[in-house]
Amino acid sequence: MDTPVILKTFHKGKIKEYFVMREGELHTDLGIIKLDGLKTKTFGDTISSHLGVEFIIQKPRAPDFFIHAKRSGAPMMPKDIGVIISNTGLCSPDYVLDAGTGSGILAIYLGGIAKKVVSYEIREEFLELARKNITQAGLSNIELRLGDIAEEIQKTDEKFDVVTLDTSAASQVVPFVPQILYPGGFLAVYSPFFEHTKEIREAIEKTNYTEVRTIETIERDISFSERGTRPSTARVGHTGFITIARY
Ligand SMILES: C[S@@+](CC[C@H](N)C(=O)[O-])C[C@H]1O[C@@H](n2cnc3c(N)ncnc32)[C@H](O)[C@@H]1O
C-alpha cells in the first residue's frame, strides 16, 4: 500500500495542512494540487497548486496519524500516551501487549519505539480500520489479533515487558496480566471515569503488583499574541486517568 504524505503551507499567519495519498487531485481554497506529481518528489520538496501556492511535503509521524487518520472511536491523546511511555520506560527491545486496538493510534506510537506490539481488538471492522492506519504508518512490527482480551490473555503463553489496556474490559484483564509480564514489567491502564479507575485499582490491589500509581495529566497550550502571552483559553479538559502498576 502507498503511504500518505502531509502537505503544508502557511497562509495568513496560519498553518493549513492536508493528509493525502499520491494520486488524484486535492481541491483546496488555495488551488488544485495534482497529487500524482508527488510520485517524483521527496520529503522536504514542495508542490504547487494551480494558483501557484507552494506546499511543503512532509513525512507523517505518529502525531499526524492522531490528527488525520480515520477513527473508529476516540483514540488516546498524545499527552496520555506520553505518560505511559515515560512511566514504563518503553524502549526498543520491548515486547508490548495492547488492547483494545481501536483506531490503532496508541499502537502506532508504541510500534515506533518497541521491538514488537501485539494488539487485540474485539470488533473486526475496527481491527480492519486500525490495520489500514498501521500499514499507512509503515509499521511492520505490530501484530493485530481479533479477540476478546479478557479471554485471550488466559490462553497465551507469551511474555511481554509492557501491557497497555484501553478498554472497558480492563478490570477483568488485570488479574491475568502478571502471568504474561516479565518480572519488573509494567501494566498501564487508561480509564476515562473515576468509577472505572476505582475498579481497576481494586483489581490491582487483589493481585501481586508492587508499585501502583494513578495520574491525570493536564495539558495547557500557551498562546502568544500582540495583546500578550498567557495560557490558551481554549484547552482540552479531562481525557482520562492512567494507572501504572509494576509486577
Ligand atoms: C477507546 S478504544 C481504544 C483506542 C486506542 N487505544 C487508540 O489509541 O486508538 C477501546 C477499544 O477497545 C475495544 N474493546 C472493547 N472491549 C474489548 C475486549 N474485551 N477485547 C478487545 N478489545 C475490546 C473496543 O472495540 C474499542 O475499539
Short mmCIF file of C-alpha atoms and ligand atoms in Angstrom, two decimals:
data_model
loop_
_atom_site.label_atom_id
_atom_site.label_comp_id
_atom_site.label_asym_id
_atom_site.label_seq_id
_atom_site.Cartn_x
_atom_site.Cartn_y
_atom_site.Cartn_z
CA MET A 1 0.00 0.00 0.00
CA ASP A 2 1.08 3.53 -0.75
CA THR A 3 1.80 5.66 2.29
CA PRO A 4 0.31 9.13 2.83
CA VAL A 5 2.16 12.44 2.93
CA ILE A 6 1.48 15.73 4.66
CA LEU A 7 1.12 18.85 2.50
CA LYS A 8 1.59 22.02 4.49
CA THR A 9 1.51 25.74 3.74
CA PHE A 10 1.42 28.93 5.80
CA HIS A 11 -1.46 31.21 4.85
CA LYS A 12 -2.49 34.45 6.59
CA GLY A 13 -0.44 33.51 9.67
CA LYS A 14 -1.98 30.06 9.97
CA ILE A 15 -0.81 26.57 9.03
CA LYS A 16 -3.01 24.72 6.52
CA GLU A 17 -2.27 21.04 6.15
CA TYR A 18 -3.60 18.03 4.31
CA PHE A 19 -3.01 14.28 4.74
CA VAL A 20 -3.09 12.82 1.22
CA MET A 21 -2.17 9.82 -0.93
CA ARG A 22 -0.07 10.19 -4.07
CA GLU A 23 -2.97 10.00 -6.53
CA GLY A 24 -5.93 12.05 -7.79
CA GLU A 25 -6.48 15.74 -7.13
CA LEU A 26 -6.76 17.78 -3.94
CA HIS A 27 -9.14 20.76 -4.13
CA THR A 28 -8.28 23.46 -1.60
CA ASP A 29 -9.23 27.13 -1.26
CA LEU A 30 -5.62 27.83 -2.30
CA GLY A 31 -5.99 25.94 -5.58
CA ILE A 32 -6.00 22.41 -7.00
CA ILE A 33 -3.00 20.12 -6.49
CA LYS A 34 -2.36 17.18 -8.84
CA LEU A 35 -1.29 14.53 -6.34
CA ASP A 36 0.32 12.23 -8.96
CA GLY A 37 3.07 14.86 -9.00
CA LEU A 38 4.08 13.67 -5.54
CA LYS A 39 5.43 10.41 -7.01
CA THR A 40 8.56 12.17 -8.33
CA LYS A 41 9.10 14.29 -5.21
CA THR A 42 10.75 13.61 -1.89
CA PHE A 43 10.13 14.83 1.67
CA GLY A 44 11.20 18.45 2.07
CA ASP A 45 10.37 19.27 -1.59
CA THR A 46 7.44 21.50 -2.45
CA ILE A 47 4.48 21.06 -4.79
CA SER A 48 2.39 23.93 -6.19
CA SER A 49 -1.35 24.30 -6.63
CA HIS A 50 -2.71 25.59 -9.95
CA LEU A 51 -2.86 29.03 -8.29
CA GLY A 52 0.89 28.87 -7.62
CA VAL A 53 0.66 28.33 -3.84
CA GLU A 54 3.55 26.16 -2.64
CA PHE A 55 3.02 23.30 -0.19
CA ILE A 56 5.87 21.62 1.70
CA ILE A 57 5.84 17.80 1.53
CA GLN A 58 6.40 16.13 4.91
CA LYS A 59 6.60 12.53 6.08
CA PRO A 60 3.75 11.83 8.51
CA ARG A 61 4.77 10.90 12.05
CA ALA A 62 2.65 9.47 14.89
CA PRO A 63 1.08 12.85 15.92
CA ASP A 64 -0.05 13.32 12.30
CA PHE A 65 -1.86 9.97 12.45
CA PHE A 66 -3.52 11.10 15.70
CA ILE A 67 -4.84 14.20 13.89
CA HIS A 68 -5.61 12.82 10.42
CA ALA A 69 -6.08 9.02 10.48
CA LYS A 70 -9.59 7.57 10.20
CA ARG A 71 -11.08 6.78 13.62
CA SER A 72 -13.36 4.03 14.90
CA GLY A 73 -13.76 5.84 18.22
CA ALA A 74 -11.75 8.15 20.44
CA PRO A 75 -8.03 7.43 20.20
CA MET A 76 -5.77 8.01 23.18
CA MET A 77 -4.42 11.58 23.29
CA PRO A 78 -0.67 12.12 22.79
CA LYS A 79 -0.41 13.67 26.30
CA ASP A 80 -1.67 10.41 27.84
CA ILE A 81 0.46 8.25 25.54
CA GLY A 82 3.48 10.26 26.69
CA VAL A 83 2.69 9.44 30.31
CA ILE A 84 2.55 5.71 29.50
CA ILE A 85 5.86 5.80 27.62
CA SER A 86 7.67 7.86 30.27
CA ASN A 87 6.40 5.87 33.26
CA THR A 88 7.02 2.41 31.79
CA GLY A 89 10.36 3.32 30.20
CA LEU A 90 9.16 1.67 27.00
CA CYS A 91 12.18 1.08 24.77
CA SER A 92 13.45 -0.65 21.64
CA PRO A 93 13.95 -4.25 22.94
CA ASP A 94 10.41 -4.35 24.43
CA TYR A 95 7.54 -6.71 23.61
CA VAL A 96 4.22 -4.95 24.23
CA LEU A 97 0.67 -6.26 24.55
CA ASP A 98 -2.04 -3.66 23.79
CA ALA A 99 -5.86 -3.85 23.95
CA GLY A 100 -8.26 -2.66 22.56
CA THR A 101 -6.66 -1.58 19.35
CA GLY A 102 -9.41 0.96 18.50
CA SER A 103 -8.12 3.20 15.71
CA GLY A 104 -4.59 1.92 16.34
CA ILE A 105 -3.18 5.28 17.40
CA LEU A 106 -1.61 4.11 20.67
CA ALA A 107 -0.32 1.02 18.82
CA ILE A 108 1.33 3.30 16.20
CA TYR A 109 3.17 5.27 18.91
CA LEU A 110 4.20 2.05 20.70
CA GLY A 111 5.24 0.35 17.45
CA GLY A 112 7.50 3.28 16.62
CA ILE A 113 9.51 2.54 19.76
CA ALA A 114 9.18 -1.11 20.77
CA LYS A 115 10.52 -4.26 19.11
CA LYS A 116 7.05 -5.78 18.75
CA VAL A 117 3.46 -4.87 19.62
CA VAL A 118 0.62 -7.39 19.75
CA SER A 119 -2.74 -5.61 19.82
CA TYR A 120 -6.18 -7.22 20.41
CA GLU A 121 -9.47 -5.76 19.22
CA ILE A 122 -12.89 -7.35 19.73
CA ARG A 123 -14.59 -5.72 16.72
CA GLU A 124 -13.48 -6.90 13.29
CA GLU A 125 -14.40 -3.66 11.48
CA PHE A 126 -12.34 -1.65 14.00
CA LEU A 127 -9.41 -4.05 13.54
CA GLU A 128 -9.52 -3.57 9.76
CA LEU A 129 -9.55 0.23 10.10
CA ALA A 130 -6.61 0.04 12.53
CA ARG A 131 -4.78 -2.28 10.10
CA LYS A 132 -5.13 0.35 7.38
CA ASN A 133 -3.83 3.11 9.68
CA ILE A 134 -0.89 0.97 10.81
CA THR A 135 0.01 -0.03 7.24
CA GLN A 136 -0.13 3.64 6.21
CA ALA A 137 2.22 4.41 9.11
CA GLY A 138 4.68 1.95 7.53
CA LEU A 139 4.98 -0.21 10.66
CA SER A 140 5.51 -3.96 10.24
CA ASN A 141 6.19 -4.82 13.91
CA ILE A 142 2.54 -4.54 15.03
CA GLU A 143 0.55 -7.80 15.01
CA LEU A 144 -3.20 -7.23 15.14
CA ARG A 145 -5.36 -10.01 16.59
CA LEU A 146 -9.13 -10.27 16.61
CA GLY A 147 -10.43 -11.36 20.02
CA ASP A 148 -11.68 -10.56 23.49
CA ILE A 149 -8.62 -9.69 25.54
CA ALA A 150 -10.34 -10.95 28.73
CA GLU A 151 -10.38 -14.46 27.19
CA GLU A 152 -7.25 -14.33 25.03
CA ILE A 153 -4.96 -13.29 27.88
CA GLN A 154 -5.84 -16.52 29.70
CA LYS A 155 -4.82 -18.65 26.70
CA THR A 156 -1.46 -17.16 25.79
CA ASP A 157 1.96 -18.37 26.97
CA GLU A 158 3.77 -15.33 25.51
CA LYS A 159 5.62 -12.85 27.75
CA PHE A 160 5.69 -9.06 27.49
CA ASP A 161 7.61 -6.15 29.01
CA VAL A 162 4.66 -3.75 28.96
CA VAL A 163 0.89 -4.28 28.78
CA THR A 164 -1.37 -1.35 27.84
CA LEU A 165 -5.13 -1.56 28.36
CA ASP A 166 -7.56 0.98 26.91
CA THR A 167 -10.79 -0.98 27.09
CA SER A 168 -13.83 -1.23 29.31
CA ALA A 169 -12.78 -4.86 29.97
CA ALA A 170 -9.57 -3.74 31.73
CA SER A 171 -10.59 -4.68 35.30
CA GLN A 172 -11.35 -8.26 34.15
CA VAL A 173 -7.95 -8.45 32.46
CA VAL A 174 -5.81 -7.03 35.30
CA PRO A 175 -5.68 -10.27 37.41
CA PHE A 176 -4.15 -12.21 34.48
CA VAL A 177 -1.51 -9.65 33.46
CA PRO A 178 1.21 -10.87 35.92
CA GLN A 179 1.15 -14.27 34.15
CA ILE A 180 2.30 -12.65 30.91
CA LEU A 181 4.62 -9.93 32.25
CA TYR A 182 8.35 -10.37 32.62
CA PRO A 183 9.38 -9.64 36.23
CA GLY A 184 9.81 -5.86 36.57
CA GLY A 185 7.44 -5.28 33.65
CA PHE A 186 4.67 -2.69 33.67
CA LEU A 187 0.92 -2.58 33.27
CA ALA A 188 -0.60 0.74 32.12
CA VAL A 189 -4.39 1.20 32.11
CA TYR A 190 -6.26 4.16 30.66
CA SER A 191 -9.69 4.82 32.16
CA PRO A 192 -11.95 7.80 31.49
CA PHE A 193 -14.03 7.77 34.70
CA PHE A 194 -13.31 7.69 38.44
CA GLU A 195 -15.62 4.67 38.82
CA HIS A 196 -13.75 2.67 36.18
CA THR A 197 -10.42 3.73 37.69
CA LYS A 198 -11.52 2.60 41.17
CA GLU A 199 -12.47 -0.83 39.78
CA ILE A 200 -9.01 -1.08 38.23
CA ARG A 201 -7.28 -0.08 41.46
CA GLU A 202 -9.33 -2.68 43.36
CA ALA A 203 -8.38 -5.38 40.83
CA ILE A 204 -4.72 -4.36 41.14
CA GLU A 205 -4.89 -4.44 44.96
CA LYS A 206 -6.09 -8.08 44.81
CA THR A 207 -3.19 -9.07 42.53
CA ASN A 208 0.55 -9.29 43.16
CA TYR A 209 1.73 -5.91 41.83
CA THR A 210 4.33 -3.80 43.62
CA GLU A 211 4.33 -0.05 42.87
CA VAL A 212 0.98 1.40 41.77
CA ARG A 213 0.03 4.97 40.92
CA THR A 214 -2.83 6.71 39.14
CA ILE A 215 -2.26 10.04 37.45
CA GLU A 216 -4.13 12.58 35.40
CA THR A 217 -2.22 14.84 33.03
CA ILE A 218 -3.38 18.40 32.48
CA GLU A 219 -2.02 20.00 29.31
CA ARG A 220 -2.10 23.77 28.67
CA ASP A 221 -1.10 25.46 25.42
CA ILE A 222 0.44 28.89 25.82
CA SER A 223 -0.91 31.49 23.39
CA PHE A 224 1.28 34.27 22.02
CA SER A 225 -0.37 37.37 20.52
CA GLU A 226 0.08 41.15 20.16
CA ARG A 227 -2.01 41.60 23.33
CA GLY A 228 0.10 39.33 25.47
CA THR A 229 1.23 35.84 26.39
CA ARG A 230 -0.91 33.56 28.55
CA PRO A 231 -2.33 30.03 28.82
CA SER A 232 -4.75 29.49 25.94
CA THR A 233 -8.41 30.00 26.85
CA ALA A 234 -9.35 27.07 24.55
CA ARG A 235 -7.98 23.89 26.03
CA VAL A 236 -8.54 20.15 26.30
CA GLY A 237 -10.42 19.36 29.50
CA HIS A 238 -10.38 15.94 31.14
CA THR A 239 -9.46 12.94 28.99
CA GLY A 240 -8.66 10.02 31.31
CA PHE A 241 -6.64 8.62 34.17
CA ILE A 242 -3.55 6.48 33.72
CA THR A 243 -2.89 3.77 36.27
CA ILE A 244 0.62 2.30 36.21
CA ALA A 245 1.44 -0.88 38.13
CA ARG A 246 4.67 -2.83 38.22
CA TYR A 247 4.98 -6.59 38.57
C1 LIG B 1 -11.02 3.63 23.42
S1 LIG B 1 -10.80 2.43 22.20
C2 LIG B 1 -9.04 2.22 22.14
C3 LIG B 1 -8.37 3.34 21.41
C4 LIG B 1 -6.91 3.04 21.10
N1 LIG B 1 -6.11 2.97 22.31
C5 LIG B 1 -6.34 4.12 20.18
O1 LIG B 1 -5.44 4.89 20.62
O2 LIG B 1 -6.78 4.21 19.01
C6 LIG B 1 -11.31 0.95 23.00
C7 LIG B 1 -11.36 -0.24 22.06
O3 LIG B 1 -11.45 -1.43 22.85
C8 LIG B 1 -12.22 -2.37 22.14
N2 LIG B 1 -12.65 -3.41 23.09
C9 LIG B 1 -13.67 -3.34 23.99
N3 LIG B 1 -13.74 -4.47 24.72
C10 LIG B 1 -12.72 -5.27 24.28
C11 LIG B 1 -12.26 -6.57 24.63
N4 LIG B 1 -12.86 -7.27 25.60
N5 LIG B 1 -11.18 -7.09 23.98
C12 LIG B 1 -10.56 -6.39 22.98
N6 LIG B 1 -10.98 -5.14 22.60
C13 LIG B 1 -12.03 -4.59 23.24
C14 LIG B 1 -13.34 -1.52 21.56
O4 LIG B 1 -13.99 -2.16 20.48
C15 LIG B 1 -12.58 -0.24 21.17
O5 LIG B 1 -12.17 -0.30 19.82
#
